[in-house]
Amino acid sequence: MELIPAPRDVVAGLGEVRLTERSRLRAGTGTEGVGRRLCADLRQATGLPLPEAPEAAGADGEGIRLRLDPELGPEAYRLVSDRSGVLIEGGDAAGAFWGAQTLRQLLGPDAYRRAPIGRDRAWAVPHVTIEDAPRFRWRGLMLDVARHFMPKEGVLRYLDLMAAHKLNVFHFHLTDDQGWRVEIRKYPRLTGIGSWRARTKFGHRASPLWEEKPHGGHYTQDDIREIVAYAAERHITVVPEIDVPGHSQAAIAAYPELGNTDVIDTTALTVWDNWGISPNVLAPTDNTLRFYEGVLEEVLELFPSEFVHIGGDECPKDQWRRSAAAQARVEELGLAGEDGLQAWFIGHFDRWLTARGRRLIGWDEILDGGLAAGAAVSSWRGYAGGVTAARAGHDVVMCPEQQVYLDHRQDAGADEPVPIGYVRTLEDVFRFEPVPPELTPEEARHVLGTQANLWTEVMEDPARVDYQAFPRLAAFAEVAWSALPAPHERDFAGFERRMAAHYRRLDALGVAYRPPSGPRPWQRRPGVPGRPIDGPPPNR
């Protein structure tokens, strides 16, 4: 079976189940939402009516049945296609949903289209028994909409692409130096001023090219509610990121009092129009804490997720070193210098979120100066931060830039568009192992899972995002879901054979992936400098 991600156990049979005008879908208790979603997807692709019927109506040999079997475990499913029809059993509703995604793959690439392309098409599911369950409970994709804004429809499309690959955590990078993307009603200038920059660097920092027009946009609170609900229908959790205390120039441009006003004239700051690490960071004042508490109060109303990401990375300390107010705070609190000041900042929001039943997660710099008691870590600077956190009893999401930063180039060839960072091929991602071998089994239990990150400095439109994400995101999804052997033992040739079918699914979904043969001529960007192949990595 050419399935991606690969299921744990597949037993092929003889024969097939045909879906026809007579076929029905029967959803048992607890799977009604999955049934509605599956019906909607299959009706638009096949043109078949697929009326819904109670599970008690029995089987007709042509239909689809959904039901729960809690003994299978969270997110696990069993799919049986035989003379009785198609039966999908889920350990929970999420498991039934993932089984439904496997069913779509079994129906063929055209099952992903939004309208039927031929009324005489026969729709059939081969006889098969599949037992499947995910390796990790955090199977994430981070999308940076601060550097280049992605309109709501594009975000919804990426949630569909995640669901098709059994990814279940959408890390929504909403704020940065280059733009603030979420409406906060208490502070309207965050989007009124902070969501637009005057121009944009085309390419990475070395590029001399600029797009001399304003760039920006934001999501209203109703947009966010729609995105969260759309994700929930697909059993995807949306984890928002509000960056503090670095990566905050857009916020300071909107509210200058948030910056280190005794060091620089913050009223002169604008939303940053370049890439890299801005020196303009939040002032460690009570006013700043109260401001971001107000931001997070609205964020918690919009996002029901257990985790809230607060960034915490790449915070230059120079302004704090020169700020009399910051140094007075260090002395007042008895902190160990500027690293201690950042740890105090993060610790405050860890306690604040914990008191409201949520959990803080941040990039691995939050380890500097001491890790807040309840915090989890996104380990991006390699594995070291994740190892340190896991050994200290903290939960970890592994997303090392050397393996799963999908903004990094996919090939060493001169034609690769805007070549930044390390070369990370499809095979490199396929052989990525999220659990460091030096962890003991007890320590490894703190690895919640893994995440691929799409930083969009050089992704100026949805086609560029697609090009960087795919096909590597398909390989990543297999790493996150499937019970794979050690990296050197993985069957990449077999994965490539399965990808031959999967490319046709991506075609049906309209994904502008990087072709296996290399970039198309229109994708080449002559004259746009990139970074050395294995030079310093780009900003986060």
Coordinates of C-alpha atoms in Angstrom, one line a residue:
M1 CA 0.0 0.0 0.0
E2 CA 1.4 3.4 -1.0
L3 CA 0.4 5.1 2.2
I4 CA 2.2 8.1 3.9
P5 CA 2.8 8.1 6.8
A6 CA 3.4 4.4 6.8
P7 CA 0.9 2.5 9.1
R8 CA 2.2 0.1 11.7
D9 CA 0.6 -3.0 10.3
V10 CA -1.0 -3.7 7.0
V11 CA -2.5 -7.0 5.8
A12 CA -3.7 -6.9 2.2
G13 CA -6.7 -8.9 1.0
L14 CA -8.2 -9.9 -2.3
G15 CA -11.0 -7.9 -3.7
E16 CA -12.4 -4.4 -3.1
V17 CA -15.3 -2.4 -1.7
R18 CA -17.0 -0.2 -4.3
L19 CA -18.5 3.1 -3.3
T20 CA -21.7 3.8 -5.4
E21 CA -24.9 5.8 -5.4
R22 CA -26.2 3.3 -2.9
S23 CA -23.4 3.6 -0.4
R24 CA -24.0 5.1 3.0
L25 CA -21.9 6.3 5.9
R26 CA -22.9 5.2 9.4
A27 CA -21.2 7.0 12.2
G28 CA -21.5 5.5 15.7
T29 CA -21.6 7.4 19.0
G30 CA -18.7 9.7 19.4
T31 CA -17.7 9.7 15.7
E32 CA -20.5 11.9 14.3
G33 CA -18.2 14.9 13.7
V34 CA -15.7 12.6 11.9
G35 CA -18.5 11.3 9.8
R36 CA -19.7 14.7 8.8
R37 CA -16.1 15.8 7.8
L38 CA -15.5 12.6 5.8
C39 CA -18.8 12.9 4.0
A40 CA -18.1 16.5 3.1
D41 CA -14.7 15.6 1.7
L42 CA -15.8 12.5 -0.2
R43 CA -19.0 14.1 -1.6
Q44 CA -17.1 17.0 -3.2
A45 CA -14.5 14.7 -4.7
T46 CA -16.7 11.8 -5.9
G47 CA -20.0 13.4 -6.5
L48 CA -21.6 10.5 -4.7
P49 CA -24.5 11.4 -2.3
L50 CA -23.1 9.2 0.6
P51 CA -26.2 9.8 2.9
E52 CA -25.5 9.5 6.6
A53 CA -27.4 6.8 8.5
P54 CA -27.4 5.6 12.1
E55 CA -25.0 2.8 12.8
A56 CA -27.8 0.5 13.8
A57 CA -29.0 0.6 10.2
G58 CA -26.6 -2.2 9.5
A59 CA -24.2 -2.8 6.6
D60 CA -24.9 -3.2 2.9
G61 CA -21.5 -4.3 1.8
E62 CA -20.8 -1.0 0.1
G63 CA -20.9 1.5 2.9
I64 CA -18.5 3.0 5.4
R65 CA -18.9 2.6 9.2
L66 CA -17.3 4.6 11.9
R67 CA -17.2 3.6 15.6
L68 CA -15.1 3.9 18.7
D69 CA -13.1 1.1 20.4
P70 CA -11.3 2.7 23.4
E71 CA -9.1 -0.3 23.8
L72 CA -7.2 0.8 20.7
G73 CA -5.7 3.8 22.6
P74 CA -5.6 7.6 22.0
E75 CA -5.4 8.5 18.3
A76 CA -5.1 4.8 17.2
Y77 CA -7.4 3.3 14.6
R78 CA -8.2 0.0 12.8
L79 CA -9.4 0.1 9.2
V80 CA -11.0 -3.1 7.8
S81 CA -12.1 -3.2 4.2
D82 CA -13.8 -6.5 3.3
R83 CA -17.1 -8.0 2.0
S84 CA -19.0 -6.2 4.7
G85 CA -17.8 -2.8 3.6
V86 CA -15.3 -0.4 5.2
L87 CA -15.1 -0.3 9.0
I88 CA -13.0 2.4 10.7
E89 CA -12.6 2.0 14.5
G90 CA -10.9 4.7 16.5
G91 CA -9.5 4.6 20.0
D92 CA -11.1 8.0 20.2
A93 CA -12.6 10.5 17.8
A94 CA -9.1 11.6 16.7
G95 CA -8.2 8.0 15.9
A96 CA -11.3 7.6 13.8
F97 CA -10.4 10.8 12.0
W98 CA -6.9 9.6 11.2
G99 CA -8.4 6.4 9.9
A100 CA -10.6 8.5 7.6
Q101 CA -7.5 10.1 6.2
T102 CA -6.0 6.7 5.4
L103 CA -9.3 5.8 3.7
R104 CA -8.9 8.9 1.4
Q105 CA -5.4 7.8 0.4
L106 CA -6.8 4.3 -0.4
L107 CA -9.4 5.8 -2.7
G108 CA -6.7 7.3 -4.9
P109 CA -5.4 10.8 -5.6
D110 CA -8.6 12.2 -7.0
A111 CA -10.2 11.7 -3.6
Y112 CA -8.5 15.0 -2.7
R113 CA -10.1 17.1 -5.4
R114 CA -12.8 19.7 -4.6
A115 CA -15.1 18.5 -7.4
P116 CA -15.5 15.3 -9.4
I117 CA -13.6 15.2 -12.7
G118 CA -15.6 12.4 -14.3
R119 CA -19.1 11.0 -13.5
D120 CA -18.1 7.5 -14.8
R121 CA -15.2 7.2 -12.3
A122 CA -15.3 4.0 -10.2
W123 CA -14.4 4.5 -6.5
A124 CA -13.1 1.5 -4.7
V125 CA -11.2 0.6 -1.5
P126 CA -9.0 -2.5 -1.7
H127 CA -9.7 -5.2 0.8
V128 CA -7.2 -4.6 3.6
T129 CA -6.8 -4.6 7.4
I130 CA -4.7 -1.8 8.9
E131 CA -3.8 -1.3 12.5
D132 CA -2.2 2.0 13.2
A133 CA -1.2 4.4 16.0
P134 CA 1.1 7.4 16.3
R135 CA 4.5 7.3 17.8
F136 CA 4.3 10.9 19.2
R137 CA 1.4 12.9 20.6
W138 CA 3.0 16.2 19.4
R139 CA 3.3 16.1 15.6
G140 CA 3.7 19.7 14.8
L141 CA 4.1 22.3 12.1
M142 CA 5.1 25.9 12.9
L143 CA 4.1 28.6 10.4
D144 CA 5.7 32.0 10.7
V145 CA 3.1 34.6 9.5
A146 CA 4.9 37.6 11.0
R147 CA 7.7 37.8 8.4
H148 CA 5.3 37.3 5.5
F149 CA 1.6 37.4 6.3
M150 CA -0.5 34.5 5.1
P151 CA -4.2 35.4 4.7
K152 CA -6.7 33.3 6.5
E153 CA -7.6 31.1 3.5
G154 CA -4.0 30.1 3.2
V155 CA -3.9 29.1 6.9
L156 CA -7.0 27.0 6.6
R157 CA -5.5 25.3 3.5
Y158 CA -2.4 24.4 5.6
L159 CA -4.6 22.9 8.3
D160 CA -6.1 20.7 5.6
L161 CA -2.6 19.7 4.4
M162 CA -1.6 18.9 8.0
A163 CA -4.7 16.8 8.5
A164 CA -3.9 14.8 5.3
H165 CA -0.5 14.0 6.8
K166 CA -1.8 13.2 10.3
L167 CA -0.1 16.2 11.9
N168 CA -1.9 17.5 14.9
V169 CA -0.3 20.6 16.4
F170 CA -0.3 23.9 14.5
H171 CA 2.3 26.3 16.1
F172 CA 1.1 29.7 15.0
H173 CA 3.9 32.3 15.1
L174 CA 1.8 35.4 15.3
T175 CA 4.3 38.2 16.4
D176 CA 7.8 39.3 15.6
D177 CA 9.9 42.3 14.8
Q178 CA 8.4 42.5 11.3
G179 CA 4.7 42.3 12.2
W180 CA 2.0 41.7 14.8
R181 CA -0.7 39.5 13.3
V182 CA -3.5 39.0 16.0
E183 CA -6.1 41.6 17.0
I184 CA -5.9 42.6 20.6
R185 CA -8.9 44.8 21.4
K186 CA -7.3 46.3 24.5
Y187 CA -4.4 47.5 22.5
P188 CA -5.6 48.4 19.0
R189 CA -2.3 50.0 17.9
L190 CA -0.7 46.5 17.9
T191 CA -2.5 45.8 14.6
G192 CA -3.2 49.4 13.7
I193 CA 0.5 50.2 13.6
G194 CA 2.3 47.0 14.3
S195 CA 0.9 44.8 11.5
W196 CA 2.4 46.8 8.6
R197 CA 5.9 47.6 7.5
A198 CA 7.0 50.1 4.9
R199 CA 8.9 47.7 2.7
T200 CA 10.4 44.2 2.6
K201 CA 13.8 42.7 1.9
F202 CA 13.6 40.3 -1.0
G203 CA 15.8 37.3 -0.2
H204 CA 17.8 37.0 3.0
R205 CA 19.9 39.5 4.8
A206 CA 22.7 39.5 2.1
S207 CA 20.3 40.5 -0.6
P208 CA 20.5 44.0 -2.0
L209 CA 16.9 43.7 -3.3
W210 CA 13.9 45.3 -1.8
E211 CA 10.2 45.2 -2.5
E212 CA 9.3 48.9 -2.1
K213 CA 5.7 48.6 -1.0
P214 CA 4.0 48.1 2.3
H215 CA 3.5 44.6 3.5
G216 CA 1.2 43.4 6.3
G217 CA -2.1 42.2 7.5
H218 CA -3.6 40.7 10.6
Y219 CA -6.3 38.2 11.8
T220 CA -9.3 39.6 13.5
Q221 CA -10.5 37.8 16.6
D222 CA -13.3 36.2 14.6
D223 CA -10.7 35.0 12.1
I224 CA -8.8 33.4 14.9
R225 CA -11.9 31.7 16.3
E226 CA -12.7 30.4 12.8
I227 CA -9.1 29.0 12.4
V228 CA -9.2 27.4 15.8
A229 CA -12.6 25.8 15.1
Y230 CA -11.5 24.6 11.7
A231 CA -8.4 23.1 13.2
A232 CA -10.5 21.4 15.9
E233 CA -12.7 19.7 13.3
R234 CA -9.5 18.2 12.0
H235 CA -8.2 17.2 15.5
I236 CA -5.5 19.8 15.3
T237 CA -4.5 21.9 18.3
V238 CA -3.5 25.5 17.6
V239 CA -0.7 26.7 19.8
P240 CA -0.3 30.5 19.6
E241 CA 3.1 32.2 20.0
I242 CA 3.4 35.7 21.4
D243 CA 7.1 36.6 21.4
V244 CA 8.8 38.1 24.5
P245 CA 11.1 39.7 25.5
G246 CA 13.0 39.7 22.1
H247 CA 11.5 39.7 18.6
S248 CA 9.3 42.6 19.8
Q249 CA 10.1 45.6 17.7
A250 CA 6.6 45.7 16.0
A251 CA 5.0 45.9 19.5
I252 CA 7.4 48.6 20.6
A253 CA 6.8 50.6 17.4
A254 CA 3.1 50.5 18.3
Y255 CA 3.6 51.2 22.0
P256 CA 7.0 52.9 22.5
E257 CA 6.7 52.8 26.3
L258 CA 7.3 49.0 26.1
G259 CA 10.9 49.6 25.0
N260 CA 14.1 50.6 26.9
T261 CA 13.3 54.3 26.8
D262 CA 16.3 55.4 28.9
V263 CA 18.6 53.9 26.2
I264 CA 17.0 54.8 22.9
D265 CA 14.3 57.0 21.5
T266 CA 11.7 54.3 21.1
T267 CA 9.2 56.8 19.5
A268 CA 11.5 56.7 16.4
L269 CA 11.1 53.0 15.9
T270 CA 9.1 51.5 13.1
V271 CA 8.0 47.9 12.3
W272 CA 11.3 46.4 11.2
D273 CA 11.8 45.9 7.5
N274 CA 14.8 43.7 7.6
W275 CA 15.7 40.2 8.7
G276 CA 17.9 39.0 11.5
I277 CA 17.9 39.8 15.3
S278 CA 16.7 43.2 16.3
P279 CA 18.5 44.8 19.2
N280 CA 15.2 46.5 20.3
V281 CA 13.8 44.3 23.1
L282 CA 11.1 44.8 25.8
A283 CA 12.0 46.7 28.9
P284 CA 11.8 44.6 32.1
T285 CA 9.3 46.8 33.8
D286 CA 6.0 46.2 35.6
N287 CA 4.3 48.2 32.9
T288 CA 5.6 45.7 30.3
L289 CA 4.4 42.8 32.4
R290 CA 0.9 44.3 32.8
F291 CA 0.7 45.0 29.1
Y292 CA 1.5 41.5 28.1
E293 CA -0.8 40.1 30.7
G294 CA -3.5 42.1 29.0
V295 CA -2.5 40.6 25.6
L296 CA -2.4 37.1 27.0
E297 CA -5.8 37.4 28.6
E298 CA -7.3 37.9 25.2
V299 CA -5.1 35.2 23.7
L300 CA -6.4 32.7 26.3
E301 CA -10.0 33.5 25.3
L302 CA -9.2 32.8 21.7
F303 CA -7.0 29.7 22.0
P304 CA -8.1 26.8 24.2
S305 CA -4.8 25.0 23.9
E306 CA -3.0 23.6 26.9
F307 CA 0.3 25.3 25.8
V308 CA 1.0 28.9 25.0
H309 CA 4.3 29.7 23.3
I310 CA 6.1 32.8 24.6
G311 CA 9.2 32.7 22.3
G312 CA 12.0 33.6 24.7
D313 CA 14.7 33.3 22.1
E314 CA 17.3 35.5 20.5
C315 CA 17.0 38.3 23.1
P316 CA 20.1 40.6 22.8
K317 CA 21.0 42.0 26.2
D318 CA 22.9 45.1 25.1
Q319 CA 20.1 47.5 25.8
W320 CA 19.5 46.0 29.3
R321 CA 23.2 46.3 30.0
R322 CA 23.1 50.0 29.2
S323 CA 19.7 50.6 30.8
A324 CA 19.8 52.1 34.4
A325 CA 16.2 50.9 34.9
A326 CA 17.1 47.3 33.8
Q327 CA 20.2 47.3 36.0
A328 CA 18.1 48.6 39.0
R329 CA 15.7 45.7 38.5
V330 CA 18.6 43.2 38.4
E331 CA 19.9 44.6 41.7
E332 CA 16.4 44.8 43.3
L333 CA 15.6 41.2 42.5
G334 CA 19.1 39.9 43.2
L335 CA 19.4 38.4 39.8
A336 CA 22.4 36.8 38.1
G337 CA 22.9 39.6 35.5
E338 CA 21.0 39.9 32.3
D339 CA 20.4 36.2 31.8
G340 CA 18.8 36.1 35.2
L341 CA 16.6 39.1 34.1
Q342 CA 15.4 37.1 31.1
A343 CA 14.7 34.1 33.3
W344 CA 12.7 36.3 35.7
F345 CA 10.7 37.6 32.7
I346 CA 9.9 34.1 31.5
G347 CA 9.3 32.8 35.0
H348 CA 6.7 35.5 35.6
F349 CA 4.6 34.4 32.6
D350 CA 5.1 30.7 33.5
R351 CA 3.5 31.4 36.9
W352 CA 0.8 33.6 35.3
L353 CA -0.2 30.9 32.8
T354 CA 0.0 28.1 35.3
A355 CA -2.4 30.0 37.6
R356 CA -4.9 30.0 34.7
G357 CA -4.6 26.3 33.9
R358 CA -2.2 26.6 31.0
R359 CA 1.4 25.7 30.3
L360 CA 4.2 27.8 29.0
I361 CA 6.5 26.6 26.2
G362 CA 9.4 28.5 24.8
W363 CA 12.5 28.2 22.6
D364 CA 15.5 26.6 24.3
E365 CA 17.0 30.0 25.3
I366 CA 14.5 29.9 28.2
L367 CA 17.0 27.5 29.7
D368 CA 19.5 30.4 30.1
G369 CA 19.5 31.6 33.7
G370 CA 17.4 28.8 35.0
L371 CA 14.3 27.1 33.6
A372 CA 10.9 28.1 34.9
A373 CA 9.3 25.3 37.0
G374 CA 6.4 24.3 34.7
A375 CA 7.9 25.3 31.3
A376 CA 8.3 23.0 28.3
V377 CA 11.0 23.6 25.7
S378 CA 11.1 23.8 21.9
S379 CA 14.6 22.6 21.2
W380 CA 15.7 24.4 18.1
R381 CA 19.5 25.0 18.5
G382 CA 20.2 21.3 17.9
Y383 CA 19.5 18.6 20.4
A384 CA 21.4 20.0 23.4
G385 CA 18.6 22.1 24.9
G386 CA 16.1 19.3 24.6
V387 CA 18.5 16.9 26.3
T388 CA 19.2 19.3 29.2
A389 CA 15.5 20.0 29.7
A390 CA 14.5 16.3 29.5
R391 CA 17.2 15.4 32.0
A392 CA 15.8 18.1 34.3
G393 CA 12.3 16.6 34.1
H394 CA 10.8 19.1 31.6
D395 CA 8.8 18.2 28.6
V396 CA 10.4 18.8 25.2
V397 CA 9.4 19.2 21.5
M398 CA 12.3 18.4 19.3
C399 CA 12.7 20.8 16.3
P400 CA 16.4 21.2 15.7
E401 CA 17.2 23.6 12.9
Q402 CA 19.9 21.3 11.5
Q403 CA 17.2 18.8 10.5
V404 CA 13.7 20.2 10.4
Y405 CA 13.9 23.9 9.5
L406 CA 12.2 23.8 6.2
D407 CA 13.3 27.3 5.1
H408 CA 16.7 25.7 4.6
R409 CA 17.7 24.8 1.1
Q410 CA 16.8 21.4 -0.3
D411 CA 19.7 20.9 -2.6
A412 CA 23.3 22.1 -3.1
G413 CA 22.7 23.0 -6.8
A414 CA 23.1 26.6 -8.1
D415 CA 19.5 26.7 -9.3
E416 CA 18.0 26.3 -5.8
P417 CA 15.9 29.4 -5.2
V418 CA 17.2 31.7 -2.4
P419 CA 19.6 29.2 -0.9
I420 CA 19.9 29.7 2.8
G421 CA 21.1 27.7 5.7
Y422 CA 22.1 24.0 5.5
V423 CA 21.3 21.6 2.7
R424 CA 18.6 19.3 4.0
T425 CA 17.2 17.0 1.4
L426 CA 14.1 14.8 1.5
E427 CA 16.2 11.9 2.6
D428 CA 17.8 14.0 5.4
V429 CA 14.4 14.7 6.8
F430 CA 13.3 11.1 6.4
R431 CA 16.3 10.0 8.5
F432 CA 15.7 12.6 11.2
E433 CA 15.4 11.0 14.7
P434 CA 13.6 13.1 17.3
V435 CA 14.7 11.2 20.4
P436 CA 18.4 11.7 21.2
P437 CA 20.1 8.4 21.9
E438 CA 21.8 9.7 25.0
L439 CA 18.5 9.9 26.9
T440 CA 17.5 7.1 29.2
P441 CA 14.0 5.6 28.6
E442 CA 12.7 7.7 31.6
E443 CA 14.2 10.9 30.2
A444 CA 12.9 10.1 26.7
R445 CA 9.4 10.0 28.0
H446 CA 9.7 13.8 28.3
V447 CA 10.0 14.1 24.5
L448 CA 6.4 15.0 23.7
G449 CA 7.2 14.8 20.0
T450 CA 8.6 16.8 17.2
Q451 CA 7.9 19.7 14.9
A452 CA 8.9 21.1 11.5
N453 CA 9.3 24.9 11.3
L454 CA 8.6 27.2 8.4
W455 CA 10.2 30.5 8.9
T456 CA 9.1 32.8 6.1
E457 CA 11.8 35.5 5.6
V458 CA 12.4 34.2 2.0
M459 CA 8.9 32.9 1.4
E460 CA 7.1 35.9 -0.1
D461 CA 4.0 34.1 -1.3
P462 CA 2.1 30.8 -0.8
A463 CA 3.9 29.1 -3.7
R464 CA 7.2 29.6 -2.0
V465 CA 5.9 28.3 1.3
D466 CA 4.7 25.1 -0.6
Y467 CA 8.0 24.8 -2.3
Q468 CA 9.9 24.8 1.0
A469 CA 7.5 22.6 2.8
F470 CA 6.9 19.9 0.3
P471 CA 7.8 17.1 -0.2
R472 CA 9.9 17.3 2.9
L473 CA 6.8 17.7 5.2
A474 CA 5.6 14.3 4.0
A475 CA 8.9 12.7 5.1
F476 CA 8.6 14.6 8.4
A477 CA 5.0 13.4 8.9
E478 CA 6.3 9.8 8.6
V479 CA 9.0 10.5 11.2
A480 CA 6.4 12.0 13.6
W481 CA 3.8 9.3 13.1
S482 CA 5.3 6.0 12.2
A483 CA 7.3 3.5 14.2
L484 CA 10.4 3.7 12.1
P485 CA 13.7 1.8 12.7
A486 CA 17.0 3.6 13.4
P487 CA 17.8 6.3 10.8
H488 CA 20.5 4.3 9.0
E489 CA 18.1 1.3 8.7
R490 CA 15.2 3.2 7.1
D491 CA 14.0 2.3 3.6
F492 CA 14.4 5.5 1.8
A493 CA 14.1 3.8 -1.6
G494 CA 10.7 2.4 -0.5
F495 CA 9.6 5.8 0.7
E496 CA 10.5 7.3 -2.7
R497 CA 8.3 4.6 -4.3
R498 CA 5.4 5.6 -2.1
M499 CA 6.1 9.3 -2.8
A500 CA 5.5 8.6 -6.5
A501 CA 1.8 8.1 -5.6
H502 CA 1.9 10.8 -3.0
Y503 CA 3.0 13.4 -5.5
R504 CA -0.3 12.8 -7.4
R505 CA -2.2 13.4 -4.1
L506 CA -0.2 16.7 -3.7
D507 CA -1.1 17.6 -7.3
A508 CA -4.8 17.1 -6.6
L509 CA -4.4 19.3 -3.5
G510 CA -2.8 22.0 -5.6
V511 CA 0.5 21.9 -3.7
A512 CA 3.4 23.7 -5.5
Y513 CA 6.0 21.2 -4.2
R514 CA 9.6 21.0 -5.2
P515 CA 9.7 18.5 -8.0
P516 CA 12.0 15.4 -7.5
S517 CA 14.0 16.5 -10.6
G518 CA 14.8 19.9 -9.1
P519 CA 13.4 23.5 -9.3
R520 CA 11.4 24.5 -12.3
P521 CA 12.9 27.4 -14.4
W522 CA 10.4 29.9 -13.0
Q523 CA 11.4 29.0 -9.4
R524 CA 15.0 30.1 -9.9
R525 CA 15.9 33.4 -8.5
P526 CA 19.1 34.7 -10.2
G527 CA 20.7 37.6 -8.5
V528 CA 19.3 37.0 -5.1
P529 CA 22.2 36.1 -2.8
G530 CA 21.8 33.4 -0.3
R531 CA 23.9 32.1 2.5
P532 CA 26.8 29.6 2.2
I533 CA 25.6 26.0 2.0
D534 CA 26.8 25.2 5.5
G535 CA 27.4 28.7 6.8
P536 CA 25.7 30.3 9.8
P537 CA 22.1 29.4 9.9
P538 CA 19.4 32.1 9.2
N539 CA 17.6 33.7 12.1
R540 CA 15.6 31.0 13.8

